[in-house]
Coordinates of N, CA and C in Angstrom, one line a residue:
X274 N -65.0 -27.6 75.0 CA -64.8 -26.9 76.3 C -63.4 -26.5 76.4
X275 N -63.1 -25.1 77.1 CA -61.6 -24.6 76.9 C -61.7 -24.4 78.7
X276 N -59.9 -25.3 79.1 CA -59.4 -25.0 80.1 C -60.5 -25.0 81.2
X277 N -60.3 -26.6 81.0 CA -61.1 -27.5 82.3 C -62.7 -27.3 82.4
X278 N -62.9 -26.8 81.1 CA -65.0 -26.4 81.5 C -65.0 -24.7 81.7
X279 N -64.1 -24.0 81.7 CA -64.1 -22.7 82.0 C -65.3 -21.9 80.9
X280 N -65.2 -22.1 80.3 CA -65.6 -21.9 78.5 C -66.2 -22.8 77.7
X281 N -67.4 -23.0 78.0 CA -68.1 -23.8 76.9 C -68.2 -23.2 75.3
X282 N -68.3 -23.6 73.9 CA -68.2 -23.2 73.2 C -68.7 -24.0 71.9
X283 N -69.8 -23.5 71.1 CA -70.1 -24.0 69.8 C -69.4 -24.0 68.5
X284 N -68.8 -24.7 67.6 CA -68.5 -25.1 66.7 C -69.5 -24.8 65.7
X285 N -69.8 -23.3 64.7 CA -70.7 -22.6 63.6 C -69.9 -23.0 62.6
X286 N -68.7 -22.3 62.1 CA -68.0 -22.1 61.5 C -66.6 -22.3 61.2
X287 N -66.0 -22.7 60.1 CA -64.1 -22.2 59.8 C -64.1 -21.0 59.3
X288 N -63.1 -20.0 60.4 CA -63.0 -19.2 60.2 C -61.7 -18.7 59.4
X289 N -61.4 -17.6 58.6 CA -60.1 -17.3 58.1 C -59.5 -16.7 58.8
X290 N -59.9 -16.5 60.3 CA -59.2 -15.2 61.3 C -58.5 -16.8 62.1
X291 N -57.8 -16.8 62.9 CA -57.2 -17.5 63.9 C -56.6 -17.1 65.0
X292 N -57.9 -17.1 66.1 CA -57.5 -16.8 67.6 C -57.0 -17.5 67.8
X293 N -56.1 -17.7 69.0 CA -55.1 -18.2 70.0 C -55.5 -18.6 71.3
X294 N -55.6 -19.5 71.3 CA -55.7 -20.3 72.8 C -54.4 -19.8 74.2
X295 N -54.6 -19.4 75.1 CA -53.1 -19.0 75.4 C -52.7 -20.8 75.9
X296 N -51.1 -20.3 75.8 CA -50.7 -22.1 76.5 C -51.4 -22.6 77.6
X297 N -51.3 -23.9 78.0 CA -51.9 -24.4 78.9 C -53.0 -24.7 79.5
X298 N -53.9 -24.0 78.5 CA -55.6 -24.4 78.3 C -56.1 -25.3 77.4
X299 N -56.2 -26.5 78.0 CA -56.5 -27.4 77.0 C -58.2 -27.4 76.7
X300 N -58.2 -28.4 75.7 CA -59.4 -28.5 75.1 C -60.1 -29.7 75.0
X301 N -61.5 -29.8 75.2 CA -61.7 -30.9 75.4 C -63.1 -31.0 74.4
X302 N -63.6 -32.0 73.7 CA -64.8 -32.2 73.1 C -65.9 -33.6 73.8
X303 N -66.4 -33.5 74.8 CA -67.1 -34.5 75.5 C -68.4 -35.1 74.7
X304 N -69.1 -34.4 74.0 CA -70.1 -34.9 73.1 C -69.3 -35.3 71.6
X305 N -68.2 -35.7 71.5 CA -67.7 -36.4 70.7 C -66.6 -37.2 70.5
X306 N -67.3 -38.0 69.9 CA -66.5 -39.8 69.7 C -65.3 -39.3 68.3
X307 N -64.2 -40.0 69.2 CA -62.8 -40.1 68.1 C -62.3 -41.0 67.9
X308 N -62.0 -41.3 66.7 CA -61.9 -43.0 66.2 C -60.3 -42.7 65.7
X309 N -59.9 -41.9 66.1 CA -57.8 -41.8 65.8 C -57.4 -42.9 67.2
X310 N -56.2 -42.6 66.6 CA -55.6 -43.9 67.8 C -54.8 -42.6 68.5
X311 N -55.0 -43.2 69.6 CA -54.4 -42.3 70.9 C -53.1 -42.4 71.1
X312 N -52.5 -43.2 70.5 CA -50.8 -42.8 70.8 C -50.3 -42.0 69.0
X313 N -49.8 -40.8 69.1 CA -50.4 -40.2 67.9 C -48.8 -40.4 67.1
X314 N -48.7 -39.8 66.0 CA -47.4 -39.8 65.6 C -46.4 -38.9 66.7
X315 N -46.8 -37.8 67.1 CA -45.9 -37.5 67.8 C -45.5 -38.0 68.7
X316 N -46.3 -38.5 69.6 CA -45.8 -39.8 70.2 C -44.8 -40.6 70.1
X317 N -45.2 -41.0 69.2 CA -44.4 -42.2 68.8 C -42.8 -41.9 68.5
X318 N -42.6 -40.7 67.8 CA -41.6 -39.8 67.3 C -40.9 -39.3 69.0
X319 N -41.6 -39.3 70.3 CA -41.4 -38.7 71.2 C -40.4 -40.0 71.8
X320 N -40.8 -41.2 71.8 CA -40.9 -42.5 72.3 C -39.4 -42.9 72.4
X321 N -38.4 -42.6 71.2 CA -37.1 -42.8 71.5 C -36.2 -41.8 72.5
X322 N -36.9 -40.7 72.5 CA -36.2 -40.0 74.2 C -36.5 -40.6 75.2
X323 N -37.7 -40.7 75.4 CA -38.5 -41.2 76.8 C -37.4 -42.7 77.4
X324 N -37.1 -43.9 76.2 CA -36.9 -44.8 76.7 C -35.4 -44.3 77.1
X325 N -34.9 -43.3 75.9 CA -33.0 -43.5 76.4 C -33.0 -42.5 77.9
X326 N -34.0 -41.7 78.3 CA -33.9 -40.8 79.5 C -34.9 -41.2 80.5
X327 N -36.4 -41.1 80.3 CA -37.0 -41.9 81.1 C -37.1 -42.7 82.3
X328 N -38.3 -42.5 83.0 CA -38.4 -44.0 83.8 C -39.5 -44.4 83.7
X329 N -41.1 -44.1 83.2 CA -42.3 -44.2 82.8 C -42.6 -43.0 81.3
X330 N -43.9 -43.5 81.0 CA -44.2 -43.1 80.1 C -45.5 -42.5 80.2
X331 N -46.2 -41.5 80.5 CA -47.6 -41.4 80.5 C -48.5 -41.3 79.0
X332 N -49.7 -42.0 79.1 CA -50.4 -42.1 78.3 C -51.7 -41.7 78.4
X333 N -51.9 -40.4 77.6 CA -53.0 -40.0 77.3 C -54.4 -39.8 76.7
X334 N -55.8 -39.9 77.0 CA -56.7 -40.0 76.1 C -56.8 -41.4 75.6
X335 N -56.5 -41.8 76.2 CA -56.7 -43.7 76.0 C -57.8 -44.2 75.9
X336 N -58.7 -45.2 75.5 CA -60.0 -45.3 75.2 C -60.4 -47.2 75.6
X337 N -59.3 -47.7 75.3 CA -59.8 -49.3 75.5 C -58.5 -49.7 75.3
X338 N -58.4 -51.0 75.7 CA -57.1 -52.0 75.5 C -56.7 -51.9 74.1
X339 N -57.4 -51.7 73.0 CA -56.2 -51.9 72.4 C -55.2 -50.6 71.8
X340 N -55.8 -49.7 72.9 CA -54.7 -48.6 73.0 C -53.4 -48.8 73.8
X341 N -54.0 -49.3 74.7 CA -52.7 -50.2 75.6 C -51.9 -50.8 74.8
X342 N -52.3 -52.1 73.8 CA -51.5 -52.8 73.5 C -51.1 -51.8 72.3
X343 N -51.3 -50.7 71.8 CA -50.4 -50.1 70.5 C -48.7 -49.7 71.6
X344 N -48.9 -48.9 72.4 CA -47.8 -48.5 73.7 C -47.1 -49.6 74.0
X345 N -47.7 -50.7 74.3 CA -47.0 -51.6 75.4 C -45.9 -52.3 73.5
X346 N -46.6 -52.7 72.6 CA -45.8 -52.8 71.2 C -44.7 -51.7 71.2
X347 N -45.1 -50.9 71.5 CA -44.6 -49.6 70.9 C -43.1 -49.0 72.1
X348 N -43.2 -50.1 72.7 CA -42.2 -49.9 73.9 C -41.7 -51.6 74.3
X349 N -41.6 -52.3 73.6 CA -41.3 -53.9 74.0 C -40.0 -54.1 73.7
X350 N -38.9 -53.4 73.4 CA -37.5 -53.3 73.7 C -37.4 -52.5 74.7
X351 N -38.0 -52.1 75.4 CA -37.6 -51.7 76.7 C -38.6 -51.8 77.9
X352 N -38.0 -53.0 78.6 CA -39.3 -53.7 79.5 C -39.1 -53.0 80.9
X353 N -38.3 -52.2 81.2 CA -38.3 -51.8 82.3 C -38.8 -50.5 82.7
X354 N -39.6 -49.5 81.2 CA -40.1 -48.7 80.9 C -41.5 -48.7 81.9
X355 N -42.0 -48.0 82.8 CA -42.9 -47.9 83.3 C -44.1 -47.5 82.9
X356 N -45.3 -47.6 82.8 CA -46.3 -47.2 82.1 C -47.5 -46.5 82.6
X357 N -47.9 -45.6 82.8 CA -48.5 -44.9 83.5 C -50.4 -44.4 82.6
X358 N -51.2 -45.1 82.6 CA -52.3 -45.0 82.3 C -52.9 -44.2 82.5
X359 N -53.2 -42.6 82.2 CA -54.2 -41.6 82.3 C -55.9 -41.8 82.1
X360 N -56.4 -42.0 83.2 CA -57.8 -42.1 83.1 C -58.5 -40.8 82.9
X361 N -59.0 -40.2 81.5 CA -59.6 -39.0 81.8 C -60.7 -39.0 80.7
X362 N -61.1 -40.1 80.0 CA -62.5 -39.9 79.1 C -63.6 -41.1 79.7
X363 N -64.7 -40.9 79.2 CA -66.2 -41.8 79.4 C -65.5 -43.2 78.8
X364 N -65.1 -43.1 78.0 CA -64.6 -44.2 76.9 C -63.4 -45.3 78.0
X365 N -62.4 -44.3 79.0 CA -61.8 -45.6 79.6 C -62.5 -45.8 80.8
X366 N -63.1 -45.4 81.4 CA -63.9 -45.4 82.4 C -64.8 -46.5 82.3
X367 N -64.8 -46.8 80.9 CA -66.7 -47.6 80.8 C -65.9 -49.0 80.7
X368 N -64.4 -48.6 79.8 CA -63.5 -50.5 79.7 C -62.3 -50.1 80.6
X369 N -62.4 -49.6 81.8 CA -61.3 -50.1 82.9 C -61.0 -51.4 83.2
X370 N -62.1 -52.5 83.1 CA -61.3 -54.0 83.7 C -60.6 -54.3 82.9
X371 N -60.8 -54.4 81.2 CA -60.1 -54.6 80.2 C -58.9 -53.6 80.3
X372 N -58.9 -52.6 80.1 CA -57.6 -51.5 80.4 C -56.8 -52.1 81.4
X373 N -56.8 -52.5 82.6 CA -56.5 -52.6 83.4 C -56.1 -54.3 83.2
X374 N -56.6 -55.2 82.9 CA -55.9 -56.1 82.4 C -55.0 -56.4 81.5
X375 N -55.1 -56.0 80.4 CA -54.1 -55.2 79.7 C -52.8 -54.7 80.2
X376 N -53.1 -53.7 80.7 CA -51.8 -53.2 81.6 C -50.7 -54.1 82.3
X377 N -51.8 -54.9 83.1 CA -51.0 -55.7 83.6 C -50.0 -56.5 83.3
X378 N -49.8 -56.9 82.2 CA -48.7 -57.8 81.3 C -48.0 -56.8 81.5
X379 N -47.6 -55.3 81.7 CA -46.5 -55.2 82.4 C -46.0 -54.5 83.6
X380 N -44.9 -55.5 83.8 CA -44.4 -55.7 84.9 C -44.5 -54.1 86.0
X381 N -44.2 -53.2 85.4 CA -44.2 -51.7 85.9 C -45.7 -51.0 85.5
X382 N -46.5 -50.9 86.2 CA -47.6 -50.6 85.3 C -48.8 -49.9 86.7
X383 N -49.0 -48.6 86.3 CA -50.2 -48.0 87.2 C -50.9 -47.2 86.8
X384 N -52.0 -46.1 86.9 CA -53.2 -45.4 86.5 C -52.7 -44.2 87.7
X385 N -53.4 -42.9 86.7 CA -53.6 -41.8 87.0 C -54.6 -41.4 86.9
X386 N -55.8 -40.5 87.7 CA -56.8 -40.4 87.6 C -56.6 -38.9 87.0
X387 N -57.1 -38.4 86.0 CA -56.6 -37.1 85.4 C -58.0 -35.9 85.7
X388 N -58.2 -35.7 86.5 CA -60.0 -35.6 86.7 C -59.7 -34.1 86.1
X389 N -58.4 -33.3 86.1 CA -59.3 -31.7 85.6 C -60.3 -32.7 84.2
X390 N -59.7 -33.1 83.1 CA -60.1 -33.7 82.1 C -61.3 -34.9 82.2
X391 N -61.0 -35.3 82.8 CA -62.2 -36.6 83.4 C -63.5 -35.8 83.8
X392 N -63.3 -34.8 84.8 CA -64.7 -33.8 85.2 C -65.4 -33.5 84.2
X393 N -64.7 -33.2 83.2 CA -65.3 -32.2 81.8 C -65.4 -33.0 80.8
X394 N -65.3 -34.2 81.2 CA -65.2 -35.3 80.3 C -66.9 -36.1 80.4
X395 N -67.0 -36.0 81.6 CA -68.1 -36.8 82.3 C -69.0 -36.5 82.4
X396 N -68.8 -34.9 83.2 CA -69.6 -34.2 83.6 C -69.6 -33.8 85.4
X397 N -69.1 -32.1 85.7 CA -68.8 -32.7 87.4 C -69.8 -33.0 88.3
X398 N -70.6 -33.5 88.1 CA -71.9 -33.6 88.7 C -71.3 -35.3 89.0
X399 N -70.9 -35.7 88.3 CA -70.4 -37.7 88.2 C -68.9 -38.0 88.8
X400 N -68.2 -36.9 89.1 CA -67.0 -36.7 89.2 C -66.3 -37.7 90.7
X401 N -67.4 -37.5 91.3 CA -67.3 -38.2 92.9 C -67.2 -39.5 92.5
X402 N -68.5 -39.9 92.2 CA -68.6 -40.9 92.1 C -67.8 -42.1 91.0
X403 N -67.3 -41.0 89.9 CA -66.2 -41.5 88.8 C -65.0 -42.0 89.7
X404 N -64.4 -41.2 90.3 CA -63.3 -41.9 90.7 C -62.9 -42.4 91.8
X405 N -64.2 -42.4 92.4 CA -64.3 -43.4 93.8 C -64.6 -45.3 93.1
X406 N -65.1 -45.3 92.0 CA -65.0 -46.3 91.3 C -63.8 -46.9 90.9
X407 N -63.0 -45.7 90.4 CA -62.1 -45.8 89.3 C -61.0 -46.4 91.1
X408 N -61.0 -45.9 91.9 CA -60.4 -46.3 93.2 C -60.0 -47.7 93.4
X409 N -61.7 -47.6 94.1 CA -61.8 -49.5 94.3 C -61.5 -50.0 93.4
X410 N -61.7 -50.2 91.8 CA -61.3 -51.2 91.0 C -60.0 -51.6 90.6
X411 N -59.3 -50.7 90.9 CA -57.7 -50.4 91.1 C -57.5 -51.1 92.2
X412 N -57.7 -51.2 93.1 CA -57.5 -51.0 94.4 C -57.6 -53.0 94.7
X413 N -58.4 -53.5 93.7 CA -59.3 -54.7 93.8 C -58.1 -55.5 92.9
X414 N -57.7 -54.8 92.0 CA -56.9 -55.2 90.9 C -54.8 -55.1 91.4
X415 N -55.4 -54.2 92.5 CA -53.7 -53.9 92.8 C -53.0 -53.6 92.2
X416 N -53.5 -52.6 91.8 CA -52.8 -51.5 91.1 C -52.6 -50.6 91.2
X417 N -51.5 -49.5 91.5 CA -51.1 -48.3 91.6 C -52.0 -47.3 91.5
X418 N -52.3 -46.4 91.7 CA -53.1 -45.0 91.2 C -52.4 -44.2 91.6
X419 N -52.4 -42.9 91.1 CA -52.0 -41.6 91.1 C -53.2 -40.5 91.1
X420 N -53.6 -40.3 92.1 CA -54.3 -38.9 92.2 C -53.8 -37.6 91.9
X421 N -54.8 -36.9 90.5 CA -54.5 -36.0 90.1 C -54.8 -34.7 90.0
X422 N -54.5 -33.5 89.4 CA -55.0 -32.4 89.3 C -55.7 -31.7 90.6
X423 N -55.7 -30.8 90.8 CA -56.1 -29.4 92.0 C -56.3 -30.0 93.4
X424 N -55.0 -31.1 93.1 CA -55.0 -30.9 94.7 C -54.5 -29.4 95.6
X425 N -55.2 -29.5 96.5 CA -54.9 -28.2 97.9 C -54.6 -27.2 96.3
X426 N -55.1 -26.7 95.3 CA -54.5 -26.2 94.6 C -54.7 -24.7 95.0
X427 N -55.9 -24.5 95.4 CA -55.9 -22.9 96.2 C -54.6 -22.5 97.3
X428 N -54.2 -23.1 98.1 CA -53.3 -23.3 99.1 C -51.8 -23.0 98.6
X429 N -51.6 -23.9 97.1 CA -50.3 -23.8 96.6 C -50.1 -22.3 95.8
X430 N -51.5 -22.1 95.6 CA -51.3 -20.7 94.6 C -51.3 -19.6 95.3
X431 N -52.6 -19.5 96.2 CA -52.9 -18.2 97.3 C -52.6 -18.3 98.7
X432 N -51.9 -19.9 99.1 CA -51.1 -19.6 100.7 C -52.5 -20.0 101.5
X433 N -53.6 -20.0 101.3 CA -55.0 -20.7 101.9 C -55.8 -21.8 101.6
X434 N -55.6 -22.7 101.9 CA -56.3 -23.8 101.9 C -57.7 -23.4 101.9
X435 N -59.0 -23.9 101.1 CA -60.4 -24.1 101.4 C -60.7 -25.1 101.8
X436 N -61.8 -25.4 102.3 CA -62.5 -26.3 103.5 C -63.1 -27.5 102.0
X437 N -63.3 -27.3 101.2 CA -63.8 -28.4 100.4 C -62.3 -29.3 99.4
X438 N -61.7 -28.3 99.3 CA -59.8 -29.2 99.1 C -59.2 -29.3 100.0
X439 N -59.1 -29.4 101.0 CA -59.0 -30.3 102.2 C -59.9 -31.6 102.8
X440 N -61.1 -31.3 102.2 CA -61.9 -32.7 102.2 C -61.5 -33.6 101.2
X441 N -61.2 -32.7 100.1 CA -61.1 -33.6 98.7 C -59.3 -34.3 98.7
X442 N -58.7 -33.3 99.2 CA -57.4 -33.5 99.5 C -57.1 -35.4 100.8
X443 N -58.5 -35.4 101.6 CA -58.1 -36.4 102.2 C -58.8 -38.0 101.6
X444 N -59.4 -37.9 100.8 CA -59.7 -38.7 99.6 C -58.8 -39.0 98.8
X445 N -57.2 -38.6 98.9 CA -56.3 -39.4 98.1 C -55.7 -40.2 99.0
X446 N -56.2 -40.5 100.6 CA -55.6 -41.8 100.9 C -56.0 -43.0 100.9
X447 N -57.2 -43.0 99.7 CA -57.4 -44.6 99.0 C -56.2 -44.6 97.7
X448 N -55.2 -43.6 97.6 CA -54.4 -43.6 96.4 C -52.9 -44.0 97.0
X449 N -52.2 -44.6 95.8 CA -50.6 -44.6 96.0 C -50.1 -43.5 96.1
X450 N -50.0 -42.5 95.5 CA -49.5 -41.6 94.8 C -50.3 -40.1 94.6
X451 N -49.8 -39.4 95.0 CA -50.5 -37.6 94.9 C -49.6 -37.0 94.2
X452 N -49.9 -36.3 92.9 CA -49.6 -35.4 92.0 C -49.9 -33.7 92.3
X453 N -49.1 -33.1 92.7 CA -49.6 -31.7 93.4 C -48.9 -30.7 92.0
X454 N -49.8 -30.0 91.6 CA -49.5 -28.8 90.4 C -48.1 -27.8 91.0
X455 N -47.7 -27.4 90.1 CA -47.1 -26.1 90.3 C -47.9 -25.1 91.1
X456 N -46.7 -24.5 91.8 CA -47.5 -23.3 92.7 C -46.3 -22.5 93.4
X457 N -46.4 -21.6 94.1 CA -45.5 -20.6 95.0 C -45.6 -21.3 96.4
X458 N -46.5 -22.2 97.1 CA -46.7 -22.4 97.9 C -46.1 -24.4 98.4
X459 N -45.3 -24.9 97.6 CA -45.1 -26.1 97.1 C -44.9 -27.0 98.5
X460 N -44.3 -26.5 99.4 CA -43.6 -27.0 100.4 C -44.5 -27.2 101.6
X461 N -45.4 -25.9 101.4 CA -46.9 -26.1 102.5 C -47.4 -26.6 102.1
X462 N -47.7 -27.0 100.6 CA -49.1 -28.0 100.1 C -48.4 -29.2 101.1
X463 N -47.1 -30.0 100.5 CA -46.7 -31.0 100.8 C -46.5 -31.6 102.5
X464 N -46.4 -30.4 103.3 CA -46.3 -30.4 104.7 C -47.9 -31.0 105.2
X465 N -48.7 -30.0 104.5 CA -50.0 -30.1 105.0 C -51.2 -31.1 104.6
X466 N -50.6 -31.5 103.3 CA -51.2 -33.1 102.5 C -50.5 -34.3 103.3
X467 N -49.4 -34.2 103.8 CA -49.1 -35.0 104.5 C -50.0 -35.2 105.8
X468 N -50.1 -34.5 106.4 CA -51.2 -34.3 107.9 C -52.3 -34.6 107.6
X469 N -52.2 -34.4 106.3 CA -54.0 -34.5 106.3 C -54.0 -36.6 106.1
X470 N -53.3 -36.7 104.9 CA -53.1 -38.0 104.9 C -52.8 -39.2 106.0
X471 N -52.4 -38.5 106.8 CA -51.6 -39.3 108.0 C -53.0 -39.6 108.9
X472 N -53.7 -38.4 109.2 CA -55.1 -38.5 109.3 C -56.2 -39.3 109.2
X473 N -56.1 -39.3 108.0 CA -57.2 -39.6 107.0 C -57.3 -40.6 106.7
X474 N -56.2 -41.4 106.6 CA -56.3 -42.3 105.9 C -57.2 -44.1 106.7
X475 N -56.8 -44.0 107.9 CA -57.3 -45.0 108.9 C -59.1 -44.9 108.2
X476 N -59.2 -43.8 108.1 CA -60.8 -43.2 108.3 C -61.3 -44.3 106.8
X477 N -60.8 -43.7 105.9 CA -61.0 -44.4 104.9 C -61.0 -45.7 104.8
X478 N -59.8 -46.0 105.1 CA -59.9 -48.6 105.0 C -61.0 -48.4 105.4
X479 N -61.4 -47.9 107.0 CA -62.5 -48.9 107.5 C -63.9 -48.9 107.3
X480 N -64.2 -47.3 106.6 CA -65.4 -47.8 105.7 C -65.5 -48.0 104.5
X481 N -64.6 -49.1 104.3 CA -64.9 -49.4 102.8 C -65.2 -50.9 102.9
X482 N -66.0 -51.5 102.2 CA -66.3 -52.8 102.7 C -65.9 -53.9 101.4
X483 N -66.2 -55.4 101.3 CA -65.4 -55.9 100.6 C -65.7 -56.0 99.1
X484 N -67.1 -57.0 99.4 CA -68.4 -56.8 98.5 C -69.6 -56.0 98.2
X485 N -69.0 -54.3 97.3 CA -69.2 -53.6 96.7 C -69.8 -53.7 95.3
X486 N -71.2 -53.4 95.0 CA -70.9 -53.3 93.6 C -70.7 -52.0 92.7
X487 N -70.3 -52.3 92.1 CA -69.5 -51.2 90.8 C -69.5 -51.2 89.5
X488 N -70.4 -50.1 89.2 CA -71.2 -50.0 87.7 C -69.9 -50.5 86.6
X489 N -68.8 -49.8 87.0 CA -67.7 -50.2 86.0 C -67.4 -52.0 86.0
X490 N -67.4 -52.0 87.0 CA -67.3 -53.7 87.1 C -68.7 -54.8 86.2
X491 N -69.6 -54.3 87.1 CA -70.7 -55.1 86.2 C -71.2 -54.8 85.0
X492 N -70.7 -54.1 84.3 CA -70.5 -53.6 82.8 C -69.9 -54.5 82.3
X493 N -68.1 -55.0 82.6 CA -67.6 -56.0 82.0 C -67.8 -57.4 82.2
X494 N -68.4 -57.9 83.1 CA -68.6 -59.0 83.9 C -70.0 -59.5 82.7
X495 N -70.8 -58.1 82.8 CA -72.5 -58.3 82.1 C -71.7 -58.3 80.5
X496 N -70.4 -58.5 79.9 CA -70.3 -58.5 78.5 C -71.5 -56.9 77.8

């Protein structure tokens, strides 16, 4: 799938012609399992900038702890390096407690929920309920989140907010942290996510209750 589900697309052939993707449209393969390690060479090669300039490090396409611990190795001369977990396949979704334990050994350490990727990962039909999970169990664990991708993103691009990103928009005050895209409209997104959060957020604590259960949870509890 090309650029967020836009484009679904079958794999027939290698072709000797080579189209072009334009930049910024990524790609994603959800009906298939990758056994490479997620912190890639470039990475790794990327890893001596990040620590001398840096203040976190984001980590993408992660799959289970011991992708954690390649990073958290892969950065243990520099412990004040922040670490930022990108949640956006079936695969970390299904071992978040483990992920998330993991993490924890260090000291700087929170989750981003990457949902354009996660949607198309999952499927958007699951997408609510993905990261209302992915929420509470953070939330249970005390840990940071970062809400991501199309927030108010109509608003930032075309100056108009819609009535369903402003619902979705006030669903990031179960989060630490809001991630707002590039846009022409930067300054209203932020004026107006603020209002809505200031809002919103009372609404949310109080119906959330203590003892919840949570398929991600009783997944790792059930071994």
């Amino acid at each position: 799938q090309v650029n967020d589900g836009v484009a679904k697309l079958i794999v027939t052939r290698i072709s000797s012609k080579k189209p072009v993707i334009k930049p910024g449209k990524g790609i994603n393969f959800p009906d298939s399992t990758l056994t490479i390690s997620s912190l890639t060479d470039f990475d790794r090669a990327s890893l001596p900038f990040i620590k001398k300039y840096g203040d976190m490090v984001g980590y993408s396409y992660l799959r289970n702890a011991k992708d954690v611990i390649e990073l958290q190795e892969a950065i243990q001369d520099q412990p004040d390096l922040s670490i930022i977990l990108k949640i956006e396949t079936p695969d970390a979704v299904k071992n978040l407690p483990e992920i998330l334990f993991q993490g924890m050994k260090n000291e700087n350490f929170g989750v981003m929920i990457a949902r354009g990727d996660l949607a198309v990962e999952v499927g958007f039909e699951r997408m609510s309920e993905v990261q209302e999970e992915i929420l509470w169990i953070c939330e249970a664990g005390h840990v940071p989140v970062i809400y991501a991708t199309q927030v108010l993103e109509n608003l930032n691009k075309a100056g108009l907010a819609t009535r369903s990103e402003v619902i979705d928009a006030a669903h990031a005050a179960m989060a630490e942290c809001v991630m707002i895209n590039k846009g022409t409209h930067t300054i209203e997104v932020i004026e107006t996510l603020r209002d809505i959060l200031l809002r919103s957020g009372g609404h949310h604590l109080k119906k959330r209750f203590t003892f919840r259960p949570l398929q991600i949870a009783s997944r790792f509890v059930g071994g």
